Amino acid sequence: MLHDLQTPSLVLDRDRLIRNCERMKARMTALDVGLRPHIKTAKCAEVAAMACDTRRCLTVSTMAEARFFAERGYHDLIYAVGLVPAKVAALEAIATRTGAKIAGIVDTVAAAEAIAAAAADLDYVQPLYAEIDTGDGRGGVLPQSDVVLAIADAVVASDALAWDGVLTHGGQSYQSPGRDAGRDAAEEERRGVTAAAERLRAAGHPCPNVSAGSTPTATHAENGAGLTEMRPGVYVFGDLDQMALGSCDYDDIAVTVLASVIGHNQQRGHLLTDAGGLALSKDISAGGLLDHAGYGWVAAEQGAPIDDLYVARVSQEHGIVCRKDGRPVDFDRYPIGSRLRILPNHVCMTTAAYDRYHVLTGDGLEVWHRAVGWY
């Protein structure tokens, strides 16, 4: 099956995907919290169907994803990137054509007011969340800031906007390896966003949706009180970074890159493959947590781990595979043209280079397509 594929190719193990999806559904059920998968990782309708609970709600991060999933019957979406007025017309067009509700997020009053003006020109009501910073520091308003209340005031004051509630992303969990640290990050995230919701309610604003989530916080959370949903994404596939954080095990990693051995560097003792920086990405997020993470760990064509090999360096179309102990690779084991599978550091970044998955089903291979690009 795999031997017939051109390389590099993106390979997805369906059985592992199913297990990952079912595990997260069970976790959210145990926490009594809804599941809104962040589909930016998978960008695939077949994966979305497995990942969603009965609500069929998704999080998206591009207009291409919003259109792709709205056209396939996912009519409750959050576009979880700060919304700007110039994108309101695109959301309105998708919503009008498909009947989908596509909420945006803002973290300033000025943004809310500008979006209101753009929506009013279109005779369209744009749903909005206030983004809350619960420790990640990327974007959002601190829970105790009066800006949270001012955003809600601005949204409610406009006939062109609808108030949906508060949303946060516990991105600090990516610096919190291990179950205890992940649990603490999840609780920090929960306390922050629910505190913002409580302040809003006390000021007279209902807060119907309190949305949190990352894969590490959703995996390690022990308390869902006050949350209506969580938005993990990477959990569907797993990767070396999530393994290092304790959010998945090696045998949960469902996506690999199939590569060919294209060279033997006799002088330096390493292999060359045709999966380089574009095919694997140059994300080295697992490097601070795993020894010899490099640009990915190496497995055999059929998936068995090769514990002594890793991708040490990449150029655009070349991957340099070395032994972890620094000794020369046994070239006889890996002849020119033989195939290897590379486990990604950060699967979201790795999959971004591909328009399809080659899916191992047990009966053969299927092709599942991805929503690529931004628009």
Coordinates of C-alpha atoms in Angstrom, one line a residue:
M1 CA 0.0 0.0 0.0
L2 CA 2.4 2.6 1.2
H3 CA 5.1 1.5 -1.3
D4 CA 3.0 2.8 -4.2
L5 CA 2.8 6.3 -2.8
Q6 CA 5.1 9.1 -4.0
T7 CA 7.2 10.7 -1.3
P8 CA 6.9 12.8 0.8
S9 CA 3.3 11.9 1.6
L10 CA 1.1 12.4 4.7
V11 CA 0.0 9.2 6.2
L12 CA -2.9 9.0 8.7
D13 CA -3.7 5.9 10.9
R14 CA -7.5 5.8 11.1
D15 CA -7.6 3.4 14.1
R16 CA -5.4 5.8 16.2
L17 CA -7.4 8.7 15.1
I18 CA -10.6 7.0 16.2
R19 CA -9.1 6.2 19.6
N20 CA -7.9 9.7 20.1
C21 CA -11.3 11.2 19.3
E22 CA -13.2 8.8 21.5
R23 CA -10.9 9.4 24.4
M24 CA -11.4 13.2 24.3
K25 CA -15.2 12.8 24.0
A26 CA -15.2 10.7 27.1
R27 CA -13.1 13.3 28.9
M28 CA -15.5 16.1 28.1
T29 CA -18.4 14.0 29.1
A30 CA -16.8 13.2 32.4
L31 CA -16.2 17.0 33.0
D32 CA -19.8 17.8 31.8
V33 CA -18.3 20.2 29.2
G34 CA -19.1 20.5 25.5
L35 CA -16.5 19.7 22.9
R36 CA -15.8 22.1 20.1
P37 CA -12.8 20.7 18.3
H38 CA -10.3 23.2 16.8
I39 CA -10.3 21.9 13.2
K40 CA -7.2 24.0 12.2
T41 CA -5.1 20.9 13.0
A42 CA -7.0 18.5 10.7
K43 CA -8.8 20.7 8.2
C44 CA -10.7 17.6 7.1
A45 CA -14.4 16.7 7.0
E46 CA -13.8 13.1 7.7
V47 CA -11.8 13.9 10.8
A48 CA -14.4 16.5 11.9
A49 CA -17.2 13.8 11.8
M50 CA -15.2 11.6 14.1
A51 CA -14.1 14.4 16.5
C52 CA -17.3 16.2 17.1
D53 CA -19.8 15.4 19.8
T54 CA -23.5 15.5 19.0
R55 CA -23.5 19.4 18.9
R56 CA -21.4 19.4 15.6
C57 CA -19.6 22.6 16.7
L58 CA -16.2 23.5 15.4
T59 CA -13.5 26.0 15.9
V60 CA -11.8 27.3 12.7
S61 CA -8.8 29.6 12.1
T62 CA -9.1 30.6 8.4
M63 CA -11.8 31.7 6.1
A64 CA -11.1 28.7 3.9
E65 CA -11.9 26.4 6.9
A66 CA -15.1 28.4 7.7
R67 CA -16.3 28.1 4.1
F68 CA -15.3 24.4 3.8
F69 CA -17.0 23.3 7.0
A70 CA -20.1 25.5 6.7
E71 CA -20.7 24.0 3.2
R72 CA -20.5 20.6 4.8
G73 CA -23.2 21.2 7.3
Y74 CA -21.2 22.5 10.3
H75 CA -23.4 25.5 11.2
D76 CA -22.0 26.5 14.6
L77 CA -18.5 27.8 14.1
I78 CA -16.1 30.1 16.0
Y79 CA -13.5 31.9 13.9
A80 CA -10.9 32.0 16.7
V81 CA -8.5 34.6 15.3
G82 CA -9.0 38.2 16.1
L83 CA -11.7 39.5 13.7
V84 CA -11.1 42.7 11.6
P85 CA -13.7 44.7 9.7
A86 CA -12.3 43.6 6.3
K87 CA -13.2 40.0 7.0
V88 CA -16.8 40.6 8.0
A89 CA -18.1 40.5 4.4
A90 CA -16.5 37.1 3.9
L91 CA -18.2 35.7 7.0
E92 CA -21.5 37.3 5.9
A93 CA -21.3 35.7 2.5
I94 CA -20.6 32.2 4.0
A95 CA -23.3 32.6 6.6
T96 CA -25.9 33.8 4.1
R97 CA -25.2 31.0 1.6
T98 CA -25.1 28.2 4.2
G99 CA -27.1 29.3 7.1
A100 CA -24.1 28.9 9.5
K101 CA -23.5 31.0 12.5
I102 CA -19.8 32.1 12.5
A103 CA -18.8 33.9 15.6
G104 CA -15.7 36.1 15.8
I105 CA -13.5 37.2 18.7
V106 CA -12.2 40.7 19.8
D107 CA -10.1 42.0 22.6
T108 CA -10.7 45.8 22.2
V109 CA -13.6 48.1 22.1
A110 CA -12.3 49.7 19.0
A111 CA -12.4 46.4 17.1
A112 CA -15.9 45.7 18.3
E113 CA -17.1 49.1 17.1
A114 CA -15.3 48.8 13.7
I115 CA -16.8 45.4 13.1
A116 CA -20.2 46.8 14.0
A117 CA -19.9 49.4 11.4
A118 CA -18.8 46.9 8.7
A119 CA -21.7 44.5 9.6
A120 CA -24.2 47.4 9.6
D121 CA -23.2 48.2 6.0
L122 CA -24.1 44.6 5.1
D123 CA -27.3 44.4 7.0
Y124 CA -25.8 41.5 8.9
V125 CA -25.6 40.6 12.6
Q126 CA -22.1 39.4 13.5
P127 CA -21.8 37.3 16.7
L128 CA -18.8 38.2 18.9
Y129 CA -16.9 36.8 21.9
A130 CA -14.5 38.8 24.1
E131 CA -11.2 37.0 24.2
I132 CA -9.7 36.6 27.7
D133 CA -6.0 36.3 28.5
T134 CA -5.8 33.6 31.2
G135 CA -2.0 33.3 31.1
D136 CA -0.9 32.7 27.6
G137 CA -0.1 36.3 26.9
R138 CA -0.7 36.2 23.2
G139 CA -3.9 38.1 22.9
G140 CA -7.0 38.9 24.9
V141 CA -8.0 41.0 27.9
L142 CA -7.1 40.2 31.5
P143 CA -10.2 38.8 33.4
Q144 CA -10.1 41.6 35.9
S145 CA -9.8 44.4 33.3
D146 CA -12.7 46.8 32.9
V147 CA -12.1 46.4 29.1
V148 CA -14.0 43.1 29.3
L149 CA -17.1 45.0 30.5
A150 CA -16.6 47.7 27.9
I151 CA -16.4 45.2 25.1
A152 CA -19.7 43.7 26.2
D153 CA -21.3 47.1 26.4
A154 CA -20.2 47.9 22.9
V155 CA -21.5 44.7 21.5
V156 CA -24.8 44.9 23.2
A157 CA -25.2 48.5 22.1
S158 CA -25.0 47.7 18.4
D159 CA -27.9 46.1 16.4
A160 CA -25.2 44.8 14.0
L161 CA -23.6 42.6 16.7
A162 CA -24.7 39.7 18.9
W163 CA -23.0 39.0 22.3
D164 CA -21.9 35.4 22.6
G165 CA -19.8 35.4 25.7
V166 CA -16.1 34.9 26.6
L167 CA -13.4 32.7 25.1
T168 CA -9.8 31.9 26.1
H169 CA -6.9 29.7 25.0
G170 CA -4.6 28.2 27.6
G171 CA -1.5 28.4 25.5
Q172 CA 0.7 28.5 28.6
S173 CA 0.0 24.7 28.9
Y174 CA 2.6 24.2 26.1
Q175 CA 5.3 25.2 28.6
S176 CA 3.8 22.8 31.3
P177 CA 5.0 19.3 30.8
G178 CA 3.5 16.5 32.8
R179 CA 0.1 15.7 34.3
D180 CA 0.5 18.0 37.4
A181 CA 1.7 21.0 35.4
G182 CA -1.0 20.4 32.8
R183 CA -3.7 20.2 35.5
D184 CA -2.5 23.4 37.1
A185 CA -2.5 25.2 33.7
A186 CA -6.0 23.9 33.0
E187 CA -7.2 25.2 36.4
E188 CA -5.6 28.6 35.7
E189 CA -7.3 28.8 32.4
R190 CA -10.7 27.8 33.9
R191 CA -10.5 30.2 36.8
G192 CA -9.6 33.1 34.6
V193 CA -12.3 32.7 32.0
T194 CA -15.0 31.9 34.5
A195 CA -14.0 34.9 36.6
A196 CA -14.5 37.1 33.5
A197 CA -17.9 35.5 33.0
E198 CA -18.9 36.1 36.6
R199 CA -17.9 39.8 36.4
L200 CA -20.0 40.2 33.2
R201 CA -23.1 38.6 34.8
A202 CA -22.7 40.8 37.8
A203 CA -22.7 43.8 35.5
G204 CA -25.9 42.7 33.9
H205 CA -24.5 40.9 30.8
P206 CA -25.6 37.3 30.3
C207 CA -22.7 35.1 29.4
P208 CA -24.2 32.1 27.7
N209 CA -20.9 30.7 26.4
V210 CA -17.7 30.2 28.4
S211 CA -15.2 28.6 26.0
A212 CA -11.7 27.4 27.0
G213 CA -9.3 24.9 25.8
S214 CA -6.1 23.6 24.4
T215 CA -5.1 19.9 24.0
P216 CA -3.0 19.9 27.1
T217 CA -5.6 21.6 29.3
A218 CA -8.5 19.5 27.9
T219 CA -6.4 16.4 28.5
H220 CA -5.4 17.2 32.1
A221 CA -8.3 19.2 33.4
E222 CA -9.9 17.8 36.5
N223 CA -12.6 20.5 36.9
G224 CA -15.0 21.9 34.3
A225 CA -17.2 24.0 36.6
G226 CA -18.3 27.1 34.9
L227 CA -17.2 26.1 31.4
T228 CA -19.6 25.4 28.6
E229 CA -17.1 23.9 26.2
M230 CA -13.4 23.2 25.4
R231 CA -11.7 23.6 22.1
P232 CA -8.7 21.2 21.8
G233 CA -7.4 20.4 18.4
V234 CA -4.0 18.6 18.2
Y235 CA -5.4 15.6 20.2
V236 CA -6.9 14.1 17.1
F237 CA -3.5 13.3 15.8
G238 CA -0.9 13.8 18.6
D239 CA 2.7 14.6 17.9
L240 CA 6.1 14.5 19.7
D241 CA 5.4 17.8 21.4
Q242 CA 2.1 16.5 22.9
M243 CA 3.9 13.3 23.9
A244 CA 6.5 15.3 25.7
L245 CA 3.8 17.3 27.5
G246 CA 2.1 14.1 28.6
S247 CA -1.0 14.7 26.5
C248 CA -0.5 11.5 24.4
D249 CA 1.6 8.4 24.2
Y250 CA 3.9 7.3 21.3
D251 CA 1.3 4.9 20.1
D252 CA -1.4 7.6 19.9
I253 CA 0.5 9.6 17.2
A254 CA -1.7 9.1 14.2
V255 CA 0.1 11.2 11.5
T256 CA 3.5 10.5 10.0
V257 CA 5.3 11.7 6.9
L258 CA 6.4 8.9 4.5
A259 CA 9.8 9.7 3.1
S260 CA 12.3 8.0 0.8
V261 CA 16.0 7.4 1.5
I262 CA 17.7 9.4 -1.3
G263 CA 21.3 9.4 -0.2
H264 CA 24.1 8.0 2.0
N265 CA 26.7 10.5 3.2
Q266 CA 29.6 8.1 3.7
Q267 CA 31.9 10.8 5.0
R268 CA 29.5 12.0 7.8
G269 CA 27.6 8.8 8.4
H270 CA 24.1 10.1 7.9
L271 CA 21.1 9.3 5.6
L272 CA 19.4 11.8 3.4
T273 CA 15.6 11.7 2.8
D274 CA 13.3 13.7 0.5
A275 CA 11.3 15.0 3.5
G276 CA 12.9 18.3 4.5
G277 CA 11.9 21.6 6.0
L278 CA 8.8 22.0 3.8
A279 CA 7.6 18.4 4.3
L280 CA 8.2 18.3 8.0
S281 CA 8.1 22.0 9.0
K282 CA 10.9 23.6 10.9
D283 CA 9.0 23.6 14.1
I284 CA 11.3 22.2 16.9
S285 CA 8.8 22.7 19.7
A286 CA 9.5 19.3 21.3
G287 CA 13.2 20.0 21.4
G288 CA 13.2 21.5 24.9
L289 CA 11.4 18.5 26.3
L290 CA 12.7 15.5 24.4
D291 CA 16.3 14.4 23.8
H292 CA 17.1 14.3 20.1
A293 CA 13.7 15.5 19.0
G294 CA 15.3 17.2 16.1
Y295 CA 12.8 17.7 13.3
G296 CA 11.1 14.4 14.0
W297 CA 11.7 10.8 15.1
V298 CA 12.0 8.0 12.6
A299 CA 10.0 4.8 12.2
A300 CA 10.1 2.0 9.6
E301 CA 7.8 2.1 6.6
Q302 CA 5.2 -0.1 8.4
G303 CA 5.4 2.0 11.5
A304 CA 7.6 0.2 13.9
P305 CA 9.8 2.6 15.9
I306 CA 13.5 2.9 15.0
D307 CA 14.7 4.2 18.4
D308 CA 18.2 5.1 17.4
L309 CA 17.4 7.5 14.4
Y310 CA 16.1 11.0 14.3
V311 CA 16.0 13.9 11.8
A312 CA 18.9 16.0 12.9
R313 CA 18.8 18.8 10.3
V314 CA 16.7 19.9 7.4
S315 CA 17.0 22.0 4.3
Q316 CA 14.1 22.8 2.0
E317 CA 13.8 19.4 0.4
H318 CA 16.3 17.3 2.4
G319 CA 16.1 15.7 5.8
I320 CA 19.4 14.6 7.4
V321 CA 18.8 11.4 9.5
C322 CA 21.4 10.6 12.2
R323 CA 21.9 8.2 15.0
K324 CA 21.1 9.5 18.4
D325 CA 24.4 8.2 19.8
G326 CA 26.4 10.0 17.1
R327 CA 27.7 6.8 15.4
P328 CA 27.4 6.3 11.7
V329 CA 24.1 4.9 10.3
D330 CA 24.2 1.4 9.1
F331 CA 23.5 2.1 5.4
D332 CA 22.9 -1.6 4.6
R333 CA 19.7 -1.4 6.7
Y334 CA 18.4 1.6 4.7
P335 CA 19.2 1.2 1.0
I336 CA 18.6 4.0 -1.5
G337 CA 14.9 4.1 -2.3
S338 CA 13.8 2.4 1.0
R339 CA 11.0 4.2 2.9
L340 CA 10.8 5.7 6.4
R341 CA 8.1 7.3 8.4
I342 CA 8.8 10.5 10.3
L343 CA 6.8 11.4 13.4
P344 CA 6.2 15.2 13.5
N345 CA 7.2 17.6 16.2
H346 CA 4.1 19.8 15.8
V347 CA 1.6 18.1 13.6
C348 CA -0.4 21.3 12.8
M349 CA 2.6 22.8 11.1
T350 CA 3.7 19.6 9.4
T351 CA 0.3 18.9 7.8
A352 CA 0.0 22.5 6.5
A353 CA 2.2 21.6 3.5
Y354 CA -0.3 18.9 2.2
D355 CA -3.7 18.9 0.5
R356 CA -4.6 15.3 1.5
Y357 CA -4.1 12.4 3.9
H358 CA -3.4 8.9 2.8
V359 CA -5.4 7.0 5.3
L360 CA -4.5 3.6 6.6
T361 CA -7.8 1.8 7.2
G362 CA -6.9 -1.8 7.7
D363 CA -8.4 -2.7 4.3
G364 CA -6.2 -0.4 2.3
L365 CA -5.7 3.3 1.7
E366 CA -8.2 6.1 1.4
V367 CA -7.6 9.7 0.4
W368 CA -9.1 12.4 2.6
H369 CA -8.8 16.0 1.5
R370 CA -7.9 19.1 3.5
A371 CA -9.1 22.7 3.4
V372 CA -5.9 24.4 2.5
G373 CA -5.0 28.1 2.3
W374 CA -6.5 31.1 4.0
Y375 CA -9.4 32.3 1.8

